[in-house]
Amino acid sequence: MSTGSVDPAVSKRSKGFLIKIWHAINIPLAAVVLALLIGAIILLVSGANPIQAYVALFRGAFGSMTALGRTLEKATPLVFSGLAVAFAFKAGLFNIGAQGQLLFGAMIAAAIGFGIDGLPSIIHVPLALLGGALAGALYGAIPGALKVYTGAHEVITTIMLNYIAINITDYLASGPLKDTSSGNVLARTPEIMASAKIPSIANIPLGFVLAILMSILIWWILSRTTLGFDIRTVGLNPNAARYAGIKVAFTIILTMVLSGALAGMGGAVETQGVVGRFQPGFNIGLGFDGITIALLGKTSPLGVIPAAILIGAMKAGASQMQFDAGVAKEIVDVIQALMLFFVAADVIVRKVFRIRAAGEEEKITLSTGWGQQ
Amino acid sequence: MMADTYSSLPNWKYFLRRYGVLTGLGLVVLMTTLYFYFRDPQITEAVLASTVRYSTPLVLGALCGLLGERAGVINIGIEGQMLMSAFVGFLVTAWTKSLWLGVVGGVLTGALMGLLLAFMSVTLKLDQIIGGTVINIIAIGLTGYFYQVGLAIDGKLKPIPLGPLANLPLVGKVFFDNPPITYAAIVLVFVVQYVLFYTKWGLRTRAVGEHPRAADTVGVDVYFMRYANVVLGGAIAGLAGAFLTLEAVGSFERVMTNGRGFIALAVMLFGKYTPLGAWGAALFFGLTSAIQTQVQFAGVDIPHQFIGMIPYVMTILVLAGFVGRTRVPAADGAPYEKE
């Protein structure tokens, strides 16, 4: 792949703000368009009307204030899981375990939420949030430590830890932490106290506001602090980082801890803002969506926000689509998978839309360290 | 280096150093098996027979993984390849009422998914970890969308006793009275072992995975070898998928692979990238699953979630203990750029 001669007008220095934005979003945008087109073809083949389906999808996501609120509500945990994946990505780590970290976060937040009574909201809400983040952080530390000390690749260990997390939280919700109130037969925890719930103000969930603040915080850490510099250096070239005196092992574990904390906080927000308790099966898939969102957002902490809103909108609108156009909700998963494919395979997208590469991009390789110490 | 120190030793010492642990382990396994067999032949036979069947998708998945990695392509999409093939195999059988056509459908689907992975990692030179993840997520999306509640098939692949061999005590029930895909898995272990280490094809595959530039220089088509092995591996993963729906369960459930594609990667590593080693590792994993089932039957009072997570915990332990002690093909995961 030749980058070609760089046109002086768009050379790095004179690049305007708008052009910069354009270069950041052109590939994801094109990927979304391609995915929607192929989704339309699948809809046609399975006998549905794609235009009707997409219109219903859009109405269900943005058609009213309630719809918009639902979209933001769905987007909230996705911003967190997307951030978790994107953040780890910067250090060259592929955290597929956001799912498990999120589950523990959701579970611990629920436990703090229903287990402690009589606290004012101003203390109870952040306490449960921090508890969730801490649980996620500890669970994220495991694959980090395994990678550093044994060389086990985080992709497999985090996926295994996801299954383990599903089992343990399922056990807790159907055993020790089960809602024992009369009439409940489901495996789920009691409802959390009102003082631990995160409210919405004028259809905007406060959890979403928190998600945006966290995105900005992570952006600041990555681009403006020494820690962020260390993380990015380790991601680009661990050997160079070691040579430059960066503690690579420490950085890797710390990155996984923070990534886990983000995912855990996402779980906590979901418990405190939406579900109101922990119930197995309610949070499945949010962690995996984080991968798509991180890549759609070009692994940028701020890019994660629009990506999460997009995926959240698709989730929010899916029911409307099912209702209006009689299309199975799961088509949304197919379109999402296609988006992931096209952002990952940006070469195809560039070919189709004739988009030229904008200079040298930071390229992170995840397959380094596969099977080696 | 190791071989040099060994070759200076007398024969029996050389044998002991080289194969001592393996022989010892084999003896222990043999003795325990016999002990349990004489105490309770029926349960022992049942446990060992289900060990072999539990190990089938794992060893097939591991064969898929090691074909790819020996050629230099990491495949973490085994899970998705299996899931997709399990689904298509099930659909084909539901439509045609033929289990065999279902198996063919599953294998072809696996090969197709292999082709997709090869396209992403060899032609597009995508990061192979991302490529595999894409395959996994696409498989979950597509199987979820096209899944129809209520679709069913009649029966599943039945055990075929191999004549008088099936009547042998112990080994008869365990090895010679299995359904077809389980036999196929055992045969494939030996076939892949032979092909990888005793044929020109195998030599080329390994060359392409170790030092593609050198292989290219002597006229081996690096891209072709990588494509071919990843597609073949996909077909084998497809067989594993067909095993799940058409031989083991007899129906399709959402995300029914349950991480087997990833456990297969641990099996591959545990088996040090050799088919025979992978078989041993898969049997070991299979045994723990079989014992789990027995424990549950016996009514031991452990929450089922704890028993259910044993394979996942073991996978992590195996990875933690064995990575770094296994030599990974040198060009594993690195796209090849022609000059």
Coordinates of N, CA and C in Angstrom, one line a residue, chain B residues 131-224:
Chain B
G131 N -9.5 -9.6 13.0 CA -10.2 -10.4 12.0 C -11.0 -11.6 12.6
G132 N -10.3 -12.3 13.5 CA -11.0 -13.4 14.2 C -12.2 -12.9 15.0
T133 N -12.0 -11.8 15.7 CA -13.1 -11.3 16.5 C -14.3 -10.9 15.6
V134 N -14.0 -10.3 14.4 CA -15.0 -9.9 13.5 C -15.8 -11.2 13.1
I135 N -15.1 -12.3 12.9 CA -15.8 -13.5 12.5 C -16.7 -14.0 13.6
N136 N -16.2 -13.9 14.9 CA -17.0 -14.3 16.0 C -18.3 -13.5 16.1
I137 N -18.2 -12.2 16.0 CA -19.3 -11.3 16.2 C -20.3 -11.5 15.0
I138 N -19.8 -11.6 13.8 CA -20.7 -11.8 12.6 C -21.5 -13.1 12.8
A139 N -20.8 -14.2 13.3 CA -21.5 -15.5 13.5 C -22.6 -15.3 14.5
I140 N -22.4 -14.6 15.6 CA -23.4 -14.4 16.6 C -24.6 -13.7 16.0
G141 N -24.3 -12.6 15.2 CA -25.3 -11.8 14.6 C -26.2 -12.6 13.6
L142 N -25.5 -13.3 12.7 CA -26.2 -14.0 11.6 C -27.1 -15.1 12.2
T143 N -26.4 -15.9 13.0 CA -27.2 -17.1 13.6 C -28.4 -16.6 14.4
G144 N -28.2 -15.5 15.1 CA -29.3 -14.9 15.9 C -30.4 -14.4 15.0
Y145 N -30.1 -13.8 13.9 CA -31.1 -13.2 13.0 C -31.9 -14.3 12.3
F146 N -31.2 -15.3 11.8 CA -31.9 -16.3 11.0 C -32.4 -17.5 11.8
Y147 N -32.2 -17.4 13.1 CA -32.7 -18.5 14.0 C -34.2 -18.5 14.0
Q148 N -34.8 -19.7 13.8 CA -36.2 -19.8 13.8 C -36.6 -20.7 15.0
V149 N -37.4 -20.1 15.9 CA -37.9 -21.0 17.0 C -38.8 -22.0 16.4
G150 N -38.6 -23.2 16.9 CA -39.6 -24.3 16.5 C -39.0 -25.2 15.4
L151 N -38.0 -24.7 14.8 CA -37.4 -25.6 13.7 C -36.7 -26.8 14.4
A152 N -37.0 -28.0 13.9 CA -36.4 -29.2 14.5 C -36.0 -30.2 13.5
I153 N -35.1 -31.1 13.9 CA -34.7 -32.2 13.1 C -35.0 -33.5 13.8
D154 N -35.2 -34.5 13.0 CA -35.5 -35.9 13.6 C -34.2 -36.6 13.9
G155 N -34.0 -36.9 15.1 CA -32.8 -37.7 15.5 C -31.5 -37.0 15.3
K156 N -30.4 -37.8 15.5 CA -29.1 -37.3 15.3 C -28.2 -38.4 14.9
L157 N -26.9 -38.1 14.6 CA -26.0 -39.2 14.1 C -25.9 -40.2 15.2
K158 N -26.0 -41.5 14.8 CA -26.0 -42.5 15.9 C -24.7 -43.2 15.9
P159 N -24.4 -43.8 17.1 CA -23.1 -44.6 17.2 C -23.1 -45.7 16.2
I160 N -22.0 -46.0 15.6 CA -21.8 -47.1 14.7 C -20.8 -48.1 15.3
P161 N -21.2 -49.2 15.9 CA -20.2 -50.1 16.5 C -19.4 -50.8 15.4
L162 N -18.1 -50.8 15.6 CA -17.2 -51.3 14.6 C -17.0 -52.8 14.8
G163 N -18.0 -53.6 14.4 CA -18.0 -55.1 14.4 C -17.5 -55.6 15.8
P164 N -16.7 -56.6 15.7 CA -16.3 -57.3 17.0 C -15.4 -56.4 17.9
L165 N -14.8 -55.4 17.3 CA -14.0 -54.4 18.1 C -14.8 -53.8 19.2
A166 N -16.0 -53.5 18.9 CA -16.9 -52.8 19.8 C -17.2 -53.7 21.1
N167 N -17.0 -55.0 20.9 CA -17.3 -55.9 22.1 C -16.1 -56.1 23.0
L168 N -15.0 -55.5 22.7 CA -13.8 -55.6 23.5 C -14.1 -55.0 24.9
P169 N -13.6 -55.5 26.0 CA -13.9 -54.9 27.2 C -13.2 -53.5 27.3
L170 N -13.8 -52.5 28.0 CA -13.3 -51.2 28.1 C -13.1 -50.4 26.8
V171 N -12.1 -50.8 26.0 CA -11.8 -50.0 24.8 C -12.9 -50.1 23.8
G172 N -13.6 -51.2 23.8 CA -14.7 -51.4 22.8 C -15.7 -50.2 22.9
K173 N -16.2 -50.0 24.1 CA -17.2 -49.0 24.3 C -16.6 -47.6 24.0
V174 N -15.4 -47.4 24.5 CA -14.8 -46.1 24.5 C -14.4 -45.7 23.0
F175 N -13.7 -46.6 22.3 CA -13.2 -46.1 21.0 C -13.9 -46.7 19.8
F176 N -14.6 -47.8 19.9 CA -15.1 -48.5 18.7 C -16.6 -48.5 18.7
D177 N -17.2 -47.7 19.4 CA -18.7 -47.6 19.4 C -19.1 -46.2 19.4
N178 N -18.7 -45.4 18.5 CA -18.9 -44.0 18.5 C -19.7 -43.5 17.3
P179 N -20.3 -42.3 17.3 CA -20.9 -41.8 16.2 C -19.9 -41.3 15.2
P180 N -20.3 -41.1 13.9 CA -19.3 -40.9 12.8 C -18.4 -39.7 13.0
I181 N -18.9 -38.5 13.5 CA -17.9 -37.4 13.5 C -16.9 -37.6 14.6
T182 N -17.2 -38.3 15.6 CA -16.2 -38.7 16.6 C -15.1 -39.5 16.0
Y183 N -15.5 -40.5 15.2 CA -14.5 -41.3 14.5 C -13.7 -40.4 13.6
A184 N -14.4 -39.6 12.9 CA -13.7 -38.7 11.9 C -12.6 -37.9 12.6
A185 N -13.0 -37.4 13.8 CA -12.0 -36.6 14.6 C -10.7 -37.3 14.9
I186 N -10.9 -38.6 15.3 CA -9.8 -39.4 15.7 C -8.9 -39.7 14.4
V187 N -9.6 -40.0 13.3 CA -8.8 -40.2 12.1 C -8.1 -39.0 11.7
L188 N -8.8 -37.8 11.8 CA -8.2 -36.6 11.3 C -6.9 -36.2 12.1
V189 N -6.9 -36.6 13.4 CA -5.7 -36.3 14.3 C -4.5 -37.0 13.6
F190 N -4.7 -38.2 13.2 CA -3.5 -38.9 12.6 C -3.2 -38.4 11.2
V191 N -4.3 -38.1 10.5 CA -4.0 -37.6 9.1 C -3.3 -36.3 9.2
V192 N -3.7 -35.4 10.0 CA -3.1 -34.1 10.1 C -1.7 -34.2 10.6
Q193 N -1.5 -35.1 11.6 CA -0.1 -35.3 12.1 C 0.8 -35.8 11.0
Y194 N 0.3 -36.7 10.2 CA 1.1 -37.2 9.1 C 1.4 -36.2 8.0
V195 N 0.3 -35.5 7.6 CA 0.5 -34.5 6.6 C 1.4 -33.4 7.0
L196 N 1.3 -32.9 8.3 CA 2.1 -31.8 8.7 C 3.6 -32.2 8.8
F197 N 3.9 -33.4 9.2 CA 5.3 -33.7 9.5 C 6.0 -34.7 8.5
Y198 N 5.2 -35.3 7.7 CA 5.8 -36.3 6.8 C 5.5 -36.1 5.3
T199 N 4.9 -34.9 5.0 CA 4.6 -34.7 3.5 C 5.2 -33.4 3.1
K200 N 5.3 -33.2 1.8 CA 5.8 -32.0 1.2 C 4.9 -30.8 1.6
W201 N 3.6 -31.1 1.5 CA 2.6 -30.1 1.9 C 2.9 -29.6 3.3
G202 N 3.1 -30.5 4.2 CA 3.3 -30.1 5.6 C 4.6 -29.3 5.8
L203 N 5.7 -29.7 5.1 CA 6.9 -29.0 5.1 C 6.7 -27.6 4.6
R204 N 6.0 -27.4 3.5 CA 5.7 -26.1 3.0 C 4.9 -25.2 3.9
T205 N 3.9 -25.9 4.5 CA 3.1 -25.2 5.5 C 3.9 -24.6 6.6
R206 N 4.7 -25.5 7.2 CA 5.5 -25.1 8.3 C 6.6 -24.0 7.9
A207 N 7.1 -24.2 6.7 CA 8.1 -23.2 6.2 C 7.4 -21.8 6.1
V208 N 6.2 -21.8 5.6 CA 5.5 -20.5 5.4 C 5.2 -19.9 6.8
G209 N 5.0 -20.7 7.8 CA 4.7 -20.2 9.1 C 5.9 -19.8 9.9
E210 N 7.1 -20.4 9.5 CA 8.3 -20.0 10.3 C 9.1 -18.9 9.6
H211 N 9.2 -19.0 8.3 CA 10.1 -18.1 7.6 C 9.5 -17.9 6.2
P212 N 8.5 -17.1 6.1 CA 7.8 -17.0 4.7 C 8.7 -16.5 3.7
R213 N 9.6 -15.5 4.0 CA 10.6 -15.0 3.0 C 11.4 -16.1 2.4
A214 N 12.0 -16.9 3.2 CA 12.8 -18.0 2.7 C 12.0 -19.0 1.9
A215 N 10.7 -19.3 2.3 CA 9.9 -20.2 1.6 C 9.6 -19.6 0.2
D216 N 9.3 -18.3 0.2 CA 9.0 -17.6 -1.0 C 10.2 -17.6 -2.0
T217 N 11.4 -17.5 -1.4 CA 12.6 -17.5 -2.3 C 12.8 -18.8 -3.0
V218 N 12.4 -19.9 -2.3 CA 12.6 -21.2 -3.0 C 11.3 -21.6 -3.8
G219 N 10.4 -20.6 -4.0 CA 9.3 -20.9 -4.9 C 8.0 -21.4 -4.3
V220 N 7.9 -21.4 -2.9 CA 6.6 -21.7 -2.3 C 5.7 -20.5 -2.3
D221 N 4.5 -20.8 -2.8 CA 3.5 -19.7 -2.8 C 2.9 -19.4 -1.5
V222 N 3.5 -18.4 -0.8 CA 3.1 -18.1 0.6 C 1.6 -17.9 0.8
Y223 N 1.1 -17.0 -0.1 CA -0.3 -16.7 0.0 C -1.2 -17.9 -0.2
F224 N -0.9 -18.7 -1.2 CA -1.7 -19.9 -1.5 C -1.6 -20.9 -0.3

